[in-house]
Structure formats: structure tokens, C-alpha cells
PDB file of C-alpha atoms in Angstrom:
ATOM      1  CA  MET A 130       0.352  -0.038  -0.122  1.00 93.00           C
ATOM      2  CA  GLU A 131       1.279   3.172  -0.656  1.00 97.00           C
ATOM      3  CA  ARG A 132      -0.142   6.072   1.659  1.00 98.00           C
ATOM      4  CA  ILE A 133      -1.008   9.434  -0.073  1.00 98.00           C
ATOM      5  CA  GLU A 134      -2.816  11.267   3.024  1.00 98.00           C
ATOM      6  CA  HIS A 135      -1.445  11.516   6.601  1.00 98.00           C
ATOM      7  CA  ARG A 136      -3.357  13.621   8.614  1.00 98.00           C
ATOM      8  CA  ALA A 137      -3.141  13.800  12.888  1.00 98.00           C
ATOM      9  CA  CYS A 138      -7.075  12.997  13.933  1.00 98.00           C
ATOM     10  CA  PHE A 139      -8.220  13.084  17.573  1.00 98.00           C
ATOM     11  CA  GLY A 140      -4.714  11.946  18.657  1.00 98.00           C
ATOM     12  CA  GLY A 141      -4.799   9.219  15.930  1.00 98.00           C
ATOM     13  CA  TRP A 142      -4.031   8.955  12.322  1.00 98.00           C
ATOM     14  CA  GLN A 143      -6.737   9.176   9.344  1.00 98.00           C
ATOM     15  CA  ASP A 144      -4.597   8.161   6.347  1.00 98.00           C
ATOM     16  CA  VAL A 145      -5.596   7.240   2.858  1.00 98.00           C
ATOM     17  CA  TYR A 146      -3.738   4.662   0.716  1.00 98.00           C
ATOM     18  CA  ARG A 147      -3.528   3.426  -2.925  1.00 98.00           C
ATOM     19  CA  HIS A 148      -2.807  -0.174  -4.027  1.00 98.00           C
ATOM     20  CA  ARG A 149      -3.246  -2.461  -7.330  1.00 98.00           C
ATOM     21  CA  SER A 150      -6.184  -4.898  -6.264  1.00 98.00           C
ATOM     22  CA  HIS A 151      -5.865  -8.591  -7.685  1.00 97.00           C
ATOM     23  CA  ALA A 152      -9.738  -8.886  -7.263  1.00 98.00           C
ATOM     24  CA  LEU A 153     -10.808  -5.972  -8.862  1.00 98.00           C
ATOM     25  CA  ASP A 154      -7.524  -5.724 -11.420  1.00 97.00           C
ATOM     26  CA  CYS A 155      -7.486  -1.821 -11.100  1.00 98.00           C
ATOM     27  CA  GLU A 156      -5.953   0.792  -8.893  1.00 98.00           C
ATOM     28  CA  MET A 157      -7.933   1.222  -5.571  1.00 98.00           C
ATOM     29  CA  ARG A 158      -7.821   3.670  -2.713  1.00 98.00           C
ATOM     30  CA  LEU A 159      -8.947   2.981   0.758  1.00 98.00           C
ATOM     31  CA  ALA A 160      -8.870   5.010   3.748  1.00 98.00           C
ATOM     32  CA  VAL A 161      -7.576   3.756   7.304  1.00 98.00           C
ATOM     33  CA  TYR A 162      -7.944   5.597  10.510  1.00 98.00           C
ATOM     34  CA  LEU A 163      -5.855   4.766  13.641  1.00 98.00           C
ATOM     35  CA  PRO A 164      -6.924   5.580  16.792  1.00 98.00           C
ATOM     36  CA  PRO A 165      -4.380   6.835  19.620  1.00 98.00           C
ATOM     37  CA  GLN A 166      -4.422   3.036  21.206  1.00 98.00           C
ATOM     38  CA  ALA A 167      -2.615   1.396  17.688  1.00 98.00           C
ATOM     39  CA  SER A 168       0.896   3.195  18.302  1.00 97.00           C
ATOM     40  CA  GLU A 169       0.339   0.357  21.686  1.00 97.00           C
ATOM     41  CA  ARG A 170      -1.091  -2.652  20.528  1.00 97.00           C
ATOM     42  CA  PRO A 171      -3.352  -3.821  17.452  1.00 98.00           C
ATOM     43  CA  VAL A 172      -6.821  -3.037  17.288  1.00 98.00           C
ATOM     44  CA  PRO A 173     -10.047  -4.329  15.967  1.00 98.00           C
ATOM     45  CA  ALA A 174     -11.652  -2.467  13.012  1.00 98.00           C
ATOM     46  CA  LEU A 175     -15.035  -1.443  11.839  1.00 98.00           C
ATOM     47  CA  TYR A 176     -15.331  -1.752   8.129  1.00 98.00           C
ATOM     48  CA  TRP A 177     -17.186   0.771   6.626  1.00 98.00           C
ATOM     49  CA  LEU A 178     -19.155   0.425   3.247  1.00 98.00           C
ATOM     50  CA  SER A 179     -20.524   3.592   1.671  1.00 98.00           C
ATOM     51  CA  GLY A 180     -23.588   4.031  -0.729  1.00 98.00           C
ATOM     52  CA  LEU A 181     -24.089   5.179  -4.306  1.00 98.00           C
ATOM     53  CA  THR A 182     -21.609   7.778  -6.097  1.00 98.00           C
ATOM     54  CA  CYS A 183     -19.653   8.002  -2.962  1.00 98.00           C
ATOM     55  CA  THR A 184     -15.785   7.224  -2.519  1.00 98.00           C
ATOM     56  CA  GLU A 185     -13.368   6.031   0.212  1.00 98.00           C
ATOM     57  CA  GLN A 186     -13.849  10.424   0.800  1.00 98.00           C
ATOM     58  CA  ASN A 187     -17.431  10.692   2.281  1.00 98.00           C
ATOM     59  CA  PHE A 188     -17.386   9.150   5.157  1.00 98.00           C
ATOM     60  CA  ILE A 189     -14.431  10.300   6.854  1.00 98.00           C
ATOM     61  CA  ASN A 190     -14.914  13.733   5.650  1.00 98.00           C
ATOM     62  CA  LYS A 191     -18.899  14.019   6.731  1.00 98.00           C
ATOM     63  CA  ALA A 192     -20.034  11.433   9.630  1.00 98.00           C
ATOM     64  CA  GLY A 193     -17.307  12.213  12.643  1.00 98.00           C
ATOM     65  CA  ALA A 194     -16.798   9.195  13.111  1.00 98.00           C
ATOM     66  CA  GLN A 195     -12.855   9.600  14.150  1.00 98.00           C
ATOM     67  CA  ARG A 196     -14.126  10.980  17.351  1.00 98.00           C
ATOM     68  CA  TYR A 197     -15.659   7.870  18.836  1.00 98.00           C
ATOM     69  CA  ALA A 198     -13.324   5.331  16.845  1.00 98.00           C
ATOM     70  CA  ALA A 199     -10.780   7.247  18.979  1.00 98.00           C
ATOM     71  CA  GLU A 200     -12.896   7.119  22.742  1.00 98.00           C
ATOM     72  CA  HIS A 201     -13.136   3.326  22.338  1.00 98.00           C
ATOM     73  CA  GLY A 202      -9.770   2.296  20.425  1.00 98.00           C
ATOM     74  CA  LEU A 203     -11.613   1.086  17.291  1.00 98.00           C
ATOM     75  CA  ALA A 204      -9.676   1.696  13.612  1.00 98.00           C
ATOM     76  CA  LEU A 205     -11.984   2.362  10.975  1.00 98.00           C
ATOM     77  CA  VAL A 206     -11.237   1.068   7.335  1.00 98.00           C
ATOM     78  CA  VAL A 207     -13.180   2.351   4.724  1.00 98.00           C
ATOM     79  CA  CYS A 208     -13.233   1.774   1.039  1.00 98.00           C
ATOM     80  CA  ASP A 209     -14.495   2.745  -2.305  1.00 98.00           C
ATOM     81  CA  THR A 210     -17.679   1.690  -3.687  1.00 98.00           C
ATOM     82  CA  SER A 211     -16.589   0.532  -7.022  1.00 98.00           C
ATOM     83  CA  PRO A 212     -13.440  -0.181  -9.534  1.00 98.00           C
ATOM     84  CA  ARG A 213     -12.475   2.689 -11.376  1.00 97.00           C
ATOM     85  CA  GLY A 214      -9.775   3.910 -14.223  1.00 95.00           C
ATOM     86  CA  GLU A 215      -9.071   2.818 -17.571  1.00 94.00           C
ATOM     87  CA  GLY A 216     -10.658   0.390 -19.063  1.00 95.00           C
ATOM     88  CA  VAL A 217     -13.514  -0.370 -15.983  1.00 97.00           C
ATOM     89  CA  ALA A 218     -16.513  -0.505 -17.733  1.00 97.00           C
ATOM     90  CA  ASP A 219     -19.277   2.351 -16.706  1.00 97.00           C
ATOM     91  CA  ALA A 220     -22.491   3.690 -17.520  1.00 97.00           C
ATOM     92  CA  ALA A 221     -24.310   7.224 -18.103  1.00 95.00           C
ATOM     93  CA  ALA A 222     -26.518   6.489 -15.027  1.00 95.00           C
ATOM     94  CA  TYR A 223     -25.436   7.485 -11.466  1.00 96.00           C
ATOM     95  CA  ASP A 224     -26.667   4.295  -9.950  1.00 97.00           C
ATOM     96  CA  LEU A 225     -24.803   1.586 -12.302  1.00 98.00           C
ATOM     97  CA  GLY A 226     -21.437   1.101 -13.050  1.00 97.00           C
ATOM     98  CA  MET A 227     -18.299   3.646 -11.204  1.00 98.00           C
ATOM     99  CA  GLY A 228     -19.401   4.605  -7.652  1.00 98.00           C
ATOM    100  CA  ALA A 229     -22.334   1.663  -7.695  1.00 98.00           C
ATOM    101  CA  GLY A 230     -20.599  -1.865  -7.285  1.00 98.00           C
ATOM    102  CA  PHE A 231     -23.514  -3.134  -5.200  1.00 98.00           C
ATOM    103  CA  TYR A 232     -20.830  -5.467  -3.137  1.00 98.00           C
ATOM    104  CA  VAL A 233     -21.393  -8.132  -5.584  1.00 98.00           C
ATOM    105  CA  ASN A 234     -19.212 -10.425  -8.083  1.00 98.00           C
ATOM    106  CA  ALA A 235     -20.553  -9.588 -11.490  1.00 98.00           C
ATOM    107  CA  THR A 236     -20.888 -12.533 -13.506  1.00 98.00           C
ATOM    108  CA  VAL A 237     -21.977 -10.724 -16.764  1.00 97.00           C
ATOM    109  CA  SER A 238     -19.429  -9.209 -19.415  1.00 97.00           C
ATOM    110  CA  PRO A 239     -18.166  -6.759 -19.348  1.00 97.00           C
ATOM    111  CA  TRP A 240     -18.710  -6.141 -15.368  1.00 98.00           C
ATOM    112  CA  SER A 241     -17.422  -9.309 -14.620  1.00 98.00           C
ATOM    113  CA  ARG A 242     -13.729  -8.130 -15.402  1.00 97.00           C
ATOM    114  CA  HIS A 243     -13.270  -5.825 -13.128  1.00 98.00           C
ATOM    115  CA  TYR A 244     -16.814  -5.570 -10.555  1.00 98.00           C
ATOM    116  CA  ARG A 245     -15.940  -8.140  -8.019  1.00 98.00           C
ATOM    117  CA  MET A 246     -16.354  -5.910  -5.009  1.00 98.00           C
ATOM    118  CA  TYR A 247     -17.959  -8.729  -2.330  1.00 98.00           C
ATOM    119  CA  ASP A 248     -14.270 -10.718  -3.641  1.00 98.00           C
ATOM    120  CA  TYR A 249     -12.420  -7.693  -2.335  1.00 98.00           C
ATOM    121  CA  VAL A 250     -14.344  -6.632   0.582  1.00 98.00           C
ATOM    122  CA  VAL A 251     -14.806  -9.865   2.284  1.00 98.00           C
ATOM    123  CA  HIS A 252     -11.238 -11.515   1.218  1.00 98.00           C
ATOM    124  CA  GLU A 253      -8.357  -8.782  -0.199  1.00 98.00           C
ATOM    125  CA  LEU A 254      -9.438  -5.663   1.977  1.00 98.00           C
ATOM    126  CA  PRO A 255      -9.077  -7.536   5.558  1.00 98.00           C
ATOM    127  CA  GLU A 256      -5.731  -9.260   4.277  1.00 97.00           C
ATOM    128  CA  LEU A 257      -4.422  -6.059   2.954  1.00 98.00           C
ATOM    129  CA  VAL A 258      -4.464  -3.903   5.908  1.00 98.00           C
ATOM    130  CA  GLU A 259      -4.409  -6.426   8.403  1.00 97.00           C
ATOM    131  CA  LYS A 260      -1.079  -7.049   6.767  1.00 97.00           C
ATOM    132  CA  HIS A 261       0.182  -3.632   6.741  1.00 97.00           C
ATOM    133  CA  CYS A 262      -1.705  -1.840   9.867  1.00 98.00           C
ATOM    134  CA  PRO A 263      -1.838  -2.439  13.499  1.00 98.00           C
ATOM    135  CA  LEU A 264      -4.866  -4.713  13.647  1.00 98.00           C
ATOM    136  CA  THR A 265      -6.137  -7.782  15.031  1.00 97.00           C
ATOM    137  CA  ASP A 266      -8.396  -9.881  13.306  1.00 95.00           C
ATOM    138  CA  ALA A 267     -11.582  -8.995  15.349  1.00 97.00           C
ATOM    139  CA  ARG A 268     -13.631  -7.174  12.694  1.00 98.00           C
ATOM    140  CA  ALA A 269     -17.425  -5.318  12.653  1.00 98.00           C
ATOM    141  CA  ILE A 270     -19.252  -4.452   9.361  1.00 98.00           C
ATOM    142  CA  SER A 271     -21.493  -1.083   8.584  1.00 98.00           C
ATOM    143  CA  GLY A 272     -22.697   0.652   5.487  1.00 98.00           C
ATOM    144  CA  HIS A 273     -25.060   3.487   4.067  1.00 98.00           C
ATOM    145  CA  SER A 274     -27.895   2.878   1.680  1.00 98.00           C
ATOM    146  CA  MET A 275     -25.958   0.578  -0.941  1.00 98.00           C
ATOM    147  CA  GLY A 276     -23.339   0.050   1.736  1.00 98.00           C
ATOM    148  CA  GLY A 277     -25.983  -0.718   4.299  1.00 98.00           C
ATOM    149  CA  HIS A 278     -27.070  -3.716   1.943  1.00 98.00           C
ATOM    150  CA  GLY A 279     -23.222  -4.731   1.743  1.00 98.00           C
ATOM    151  CA  ALA A 280     -22.866  -4.629   5.008  1.00 98.00           C
ATOM    152  CA  LEU A 281     -25.836  -7.043   5.960  1.00 98.00           C
ATOM    153  CA  THR A 282     -25.221  -9.306   3.415  1.00 98.00           C
ATOM    154  CA  ILE A 283     -21.867  -9.912   3.503  1.00 98.00           C
ATOM    155  CA  ALA A 284     -22.404 -10.503   7.210  1.00 98.00           C
ATOM    156  CA  LEU A 285     -24.989 -13.109   6.758  1.00 98.00           C
ATOM    157  CA  LYS A 286     -22.968 -15.010   4.243  1.00 98.00           C
ATOM    158  CA  ASN A 287     -19.881 -14.855   6.332  1.00 97.00           C
ATOM    159  CA  PRO A 288     -20.842 -16.629   9.538  1.00 97.00           C
ATOM    160  CA  GLY A 289     -18.342 -15.858  12.559  1.00 96.00           C
ATOM    161  CA  ARG A 290     -16.392 -13.345   9.989  1.00 97.00           C
ATOM    162  CA  TYR A 291     -17.756 -10.174  12.015  1.00 98.00           C
ATOM    163  CA  GLY A 292     -18.152  -9.904  15.327  1.00 98.00           C
ATOM    164  CA  SER A 293     -21.092  -7.343  14.519  1.00 98.00           C
ATOM    165  CA  VAL A 294     -23.121  -5.455  11.732  1.00 98.00           C
ATOM    166  CA  SER A 295     -25.059  -1.956  11.430  1.00 98.00           C
ATOM    167  CA  ALA A 296     -26.398  -0.286   8.900  1.00 98.00           C
ATOM    168  CA  PHE A 297     -27.748   2.838   7.786  1.00 98.00           C
ATOM    169  CA  SER A 298     -30.616   3.189   5.483  1.00 98.00           C
ATOM    170  CA  PRO A 299     -30.073  -0.083   3.834  1.00 98.00           C
ATOM    171  CA  ILE A 300     -31.317  -1.406   0.323  1.00 98.00           C
ATOM    172  CA  VAL A 301     -32.736  -4.474   2.190  1.00 98.00           C
ATOM    173  CA  ALA A 302     -34.506  -6.585  -0.585  1.00 98.00           C
ATOM    174  CA  PRO A 303     -32.298  -5.336  -4.137  1.00 98.00           C
ATOM    175  CA  SER A 304     -34.298  -7.904  -5.703  1.00 98.00           C
ATOM    176  CA  ARG A 305     -37.320  -6.170  -5.305  1.00 97.00           C
ATOM    177  CA  VAL A 306     -36.670  -2.492  -6.032  1.00 98.00           C
ATOM    178  CA  PRO A 307     -35.336  -0.096  -8.786  1.00 98.00           C
ATOM    179  CA  TRP A 308     -31.928   0.300  -7.733  1.00 98.00           C
ATOM    180  CA  GLY A 309     -31.455  -3.305  -7.372  1.00 98.00           C
ATOM    181  CA  GLU A 310     -33.060  -4.734 -10.171  1.00 98.00           C
ATOM    182  CA  GLN A 311     -31.106  -2.305 -12.424  1.00 98.00           C
ATOM    183  CA  ALA A 312     -27.618  -3.439 -10.658  1.00 98.00           C
ATOM    184  CA  PHE A 313     -28.542  -7.053 -10.662  1.00 98.00           C
ATOM    185  CA  SER A 314     -29.948  -7.346 -14.166  1.00 98.00           C
ATOM    186  CA  ALA A 315     -26.611  -5.591 -15.600  1.00 98.00           C
ATOM    187  CA  TYR A 316     -24.184  -7.657 -12.900  1.00 98.00           C
ATOM    188  CA  LEU A 317     -25.913 -11.114 -12.936  1.00 98.00           C
ATOM    189  CA  GLY A 318     -27.992 -11.505 -15.563  1.00 97.00           C
ATOM    190  CA  GLY A 319     -31.787 -12.120 -16.033  1.00 94.00           C
ATOM    191  CA  ASP A 320     -32.202 -15.210 -13.668  1.00 94.00           C
ATOM    192  CA  ARG A 321     -33.498 -13.630 -10.375  1.00 95.00           C
ATOM    193  CA  GLU A 322     -32.982 -16.692  -8.505  1.00 95.00           C
ATOM    194  CA  THR A 323     -29.163 -15.685  -8.643  1.00 96.00           C
ATOM    195  CA  TRP A 324     -30.247 -12.701  -7.047  1.00 98.00           C
ATOM    196  CA  ARG A 325     -30.913 -14.197  -3.855  1.00 97.00           C
ATOM    197  CA  SER A 326     -27.626 -14.601  -2.690  1.00 97.00           C
ATOM    198  CA  TYR A 327     -27.006 -10.647  -2.278  1.00 98.00           C
ATOM    199  CA  ASP A 328     -30.552  -9.802  -1.055  1.00 98.00           C
ATOM    200  CA  ALA A 329     -31.087  -9.567   2.907  1.00 98.00           C
ATOM    201  CA  THR A 330     -34.498 -10.525   2.948  1.00 98.00           C
ATOM    202  CA  GLU A 331     -33.345 -13.677   1.674  1.00 98.00           C
ATOM    203  CA  LEU A 332     -30.736 -14.642   3.555  1.00 98.00           C
ATOM    204  CA  VAL A 333     -31.986 -14.032   7.000  1.00 98.00           C
ATOM    205  CA  LYS A 334     -34.408 -16.811   5.961  1.00 97.00           C
ATOM    206  CA  THR A 335     -31.416 -19.218   5.996  1.00 95.00           C
ATOM    207  CA  ALA A 336     -28.965 -17.723   8.205  1.00 96.00           C
ATOM    208  CA  ASN A 337     -26.797 -20.077  10.377  1.00 90.00           C
ATOM    209  CA  GLU A 338     -25.654 -17.444  12.522  1.00 95.00           C
ATOM    210  CA  LYS A 339     -27.752 -15.466  14.592  1.00 97.00           C
ATOM    211  CA  LEU A 340     -25.965 -12.292  14.426  1.00 97.00           C
ATOM    212  CA  PRO A 341     -27.775  -9.158  15.278  1.00 98.00           C
ATOM    213  CA  LEU A 342     -28.865  -7.075  12.926  1.00 98.00           C
ATOM    214  CA  LEU A 343     -29.112  -3.218  14.009  1.00 98.00           C
ATOM    215  CA  ILE A 344     -30.123  -0.737  11.187  1.00 98.00           C
ATOM    216  CA  ASP A 345     -31.239   3.226  11.591  1.00 98.00           C
ATOM    217  CA  GLN A 346     -33.432   4.842   9.046  1.00 98.00           C
ATOM    218  CA  GLY A 347     -35.283   8.168   9.061  1.00 98.00           C
ATOM    219  CA  ASP A 348     -38.573   8.286   8.475  1.00 98.00           C
ATOM    220  CA  ALA A 349     -38.308  11.757   6.365  1.00 98.00           C
ATOM    221  CA  ASP A 350     -35.897   9.413   3.907  1.00 98.00           C
ATOM    222  CA  GLU A 351     -37.082  10.217   0.104  1.00 98.00           C
ATOM    223  CA  PHE A 352     -36.478   6.617  -1.120  1.00 98.00           C
ATOM    224  CA  LEU A 353     -37.691   5.196   1.873  1.00 98.00           C
ATOM    225  CA  HIS A 354     -40.830   3.989   0.370  1.00 97.00           C
ATOM    226  CA  SER A 355     -39.517   3.484  -3.121  1.00 98.00           C
ATOM    227  CA  GLN A 356     -35.959   1.644  -2.916  1.00 98.00           C
ATOM    228  CA  LEU A 357     -35.150   0.874   1.300  1.00 98.00           C
ATOM    229  CA  HIS A 358     -38.699  -0.937   2.678  1.00 98.00           C
ATOM    230  CA  PRO A 359     -36.850  -1.829   5.704  1.00 98.00           C
ATOM    231  CA  GLU A 360     -40.468  -3.388   7.220  1.00 98.00           C
ATOM    232  CA  TRP A 361     -39.815  -6.345   4.755  1.00 98.00           C
ATOM    233  CA  LEU A 362     -36.505  -7.264   6.260  1.00 98.00           C
ATOM    234  CA  GLN A 363     -38.212  -7.063   9.254  1.00 98.00           C
ATOM    235  CA  GLN A 364     -40.896  -9.596   8.300  1.00 98.00           C
ATOM    236  CA  ALA A 365     -38.544 -11.895   7.277  1.00 98.00           C
ATOM    237  CA  ALA A 366     -36.090 -11.797  10.431  1.00 98.00           C
ATOM    238  CA  ASP A 367     -39.252 -11.964  12.733  1.00 98.00           C
ATOM    239  CA  ALA A 368     -40.312 -14.977  10.643  1.00 98.00           C
ATOM    240  CA  ALA A 369     -36.811 -16.918  10.755  1.00 97.00           C
ATOM    241  CA  GLY A 370     -36.303 -15.557  14.386  1.00 97.00           C
ATOM    242  CA  HIS A 371     -33.633 -13.958  13.566  1.00 98.00           C
ATOM    243  CA  PRO A 372     -32.464 -10.688  15.904  1.00 98.00           C
ATOM    244  CA  LEU A 373     -33.145  -7.236  14.455  1.00 98.00           C
ATOM    245  CA  GLU A 374     -33.607  -3.626  15.976  1.00 98.00           C
ATOM    246  CA  LEU A 375     -34.516  -1.107  13.618  1.00 98.00           C
ATOM    247  CA  ARG A 376     -34.875   2.434  14.564  1.00 98.00           C
ATOM    248  CA  MET A 377     -36.813   4.392  12.785  1.00 98.00           C
ATOM    249  CA  ARG A 378     -35.592   7.981  13.554  1.00 98.00           C
ATOM    250  CA  PRO A 379     -38.295  11.093  12.934  1.00 98.00           C
ATOM    251  CA  GLY A 380     -37.678  13.950  10.584  1.00 98.00           C
ATOM    252  CA  TYR A 381     -34.285  12.320   9.452  1.00 98.00           C
ATOM    253  CA  ASP A 382     -33.145  11.899   5.716  1.00 98.00           C
ATOM    254  CA  HIS A 383     -30.711   9.181   3.616  1.00 98.00           C
ATOM    255  CA  SER A 384     -27.968  12.219   3.975  1.00 98.00           C
ATOM    256  CA  TYR A 385     -25.121  12.145   5.852  1.00 98.00           C
ATOM    257  CA  TYR A 386     -26.529  14.584   8.342  1.00 98.00           C
ATOM    258  CA  PHE A 387     -28.433  11.449   9.365  1.00 98.00           C
ATOM    259  CA  VAL A 388     -25.161   9.165   9.766  1.00 98.00           C
ATOM    260  CA  ALA A 389     -23.453  11.889  11.442  1.00 98.00           C
ATOM    261  CA  SER A 390     -26.174  11.932  14.065  1.00 98.00           C
ATOM    262  CA  PHE A 391     -26.235   8.429  15.161  1.00 98.00           C
ATOM    263  CA  ILE A 392     -22.663   7.031  14.236  1.00 98.00           C
ATOM    264  CA  GLY A 393     -21.446   7.721  17.883  1.00 98.00           C
ATOM    265  CA  GLU A 394     -24.103   5.071  19.028  1.00 98.00           C
ATOM    266  CA  HIS A 395     -22.920   2.761  15.893  1.00 98.00           C
ATOM    267  CA  VAL A 396     -19.446   2.949  16.905  1.00 98.00           C
ATOM    268  CA  ALA A 397     -20.277   2.212  20.615  1.00 98.00           C
ATOM    269  CA  TYR A 398     -22.412  -0.900  19.733  1.00 98.00           C
ATOM    270  CA  HIS A 399     -19.516  -2.182  17.597  1.00 98.00           C
ATOM    271  CA  ALA A 400     -16.803  -2.074  19.902  1.00 98.00           C
ATOM    272  CA  ALA A 401     -18.755  -3.585  22.682  1.00 98.00           C
ATOM    273  CA  ALA A 402     -19.552  -6.283  20.731  1.00 97.00           C
ATOM    274  CA  LEU A 403     -15.736  -6.743  19.498  1.00 96.00           C
ATOM    275  CA  ARG A 404     -14.603  -6.630  23.200  1.00 91.00           C
ATOM    276  CA  ARG A 405     -17.349  -9.384  23.973  1.00 85.00           C
TER     277      ARG A 405
END
């Protein structure tokens, strides 16, 4: 990893790196916040997945999470939302192509060459940062919107890999909403049965590990009734006996103002889970 940003922050360091990704076959950027405790010992990490159009910069600049990570001795690992660069397939729409990887392994050309964000997040990213940074192998995962979808599905598909999971405004049923239908049709093809393996409402029905799910959702979110439908995941979790805490937040929308308002609670939640 080549460090390209290094800034003091709440007694620790907010760094940004670039590296060549084998999973994505392109150069990627990622951000790592190391709390002050990391100067004395390896620390656990919270992996953050951002939403549509975002890069590694949005969360580290807007969420204000570093303050809470420093208090709890938790590192923050933030990746980009898709492969990027010359030769990487793209689309004119903001919700497909670069900035919209949806944390799946694409199987349809031309996307299948680079769009393997699932493998990148689950395997390559932790191997890379745990090798180069003072991190333990204790991991939590969270995200916003498309990243909330990624966090939930990745945690449900990988029992034992994460000590906790949470999400802000997640796309819980991408197989049934416009954002997901467009992306899955392009990346995975027309067979809807294959989409189920990246849909949290489907995965929760048969999850072997009952890892509790924590979700914050604003009731003034402009995408609540068209793209998000958290009640569908609540219904599926209740039927499967899977623990889920869905907190509807009055007046909050889909923005980072919402994320910043409650990120401290999420960091504390993950820190407590990783200590256990």
C-alpha cells in the first residue's frame, strides 16, 4: 500500500492509501483511521461500506466517526464503492457502473472483469490492511444505503467473520426495488434466482449464525418507500427468529447529516461487541 494522505485526527491518524487490487484488476483507494491506542497495540476494526456515487472520502469527511473511534480504540477501514480507472466498464446512470458496485461479484460481461467488490471486501481488503496496519482480526461491518445492503449481506453470508453488523438506510431487498433490479440485471444477468444470494431479506431466512442486525432508518428518507422498505427485512427476520433492531428516526432523511447524528451510537455498539 502506498500512503497518499496522512492527517492527525483525535490523537490518531487518518490515512488514505492506494494499491493495486488483484480482485478488481485495477488501482484502488482506501482510507484507514488508526486511533491513538494503535500506537501501543493492534486494535479491532470497523469496516465501512458507502453508498451510491461515494468514494472512500465521503465517510471520513462527513460522518465524524473518528472522534468515537478514538474514544473506543477502534480502527475504521473505508473502501471505495466500485472499481475505477481506464478500461473499467461504466454507465451514464449514477446508479450503475463506477460508484455503484453493489458489493457483488459480477458474472456478466463487461462487468465481470472488474466488478468483484464482494471478493474485495470479504477477502482482499482485510488481508491487505491487517498485514500493513496494527489491526487484530476482530472485525465489525457497517454501511449506508447501498453500503448498508453490502454490510448486511456480507455479514449474513460469512458466519464467524464479523463480530457485529449495522446499517444506515440500507437497501434490504435489492431484488425487488429499482436500484437493485437495474444493478443485478446488469451485473448478474436475468435469472432472478441468482440474485437471492445478495438479498438480505432472502439471506436472513436461512442464516446459520443469528448475528444481531442493527438498523437506523430516517422516516423522512426520500427513498424509504421506493427503494429501501426496511419493513420487509423486519418481517423476514421475525419469521426466521433472527434478532433485528430497527430504529425509525423521526424527521431524518437519507443524507450524511443522518449518519453523523447516530454514528457515535453505532461505533459504541461495535466496540462493545468486539470486546465481547
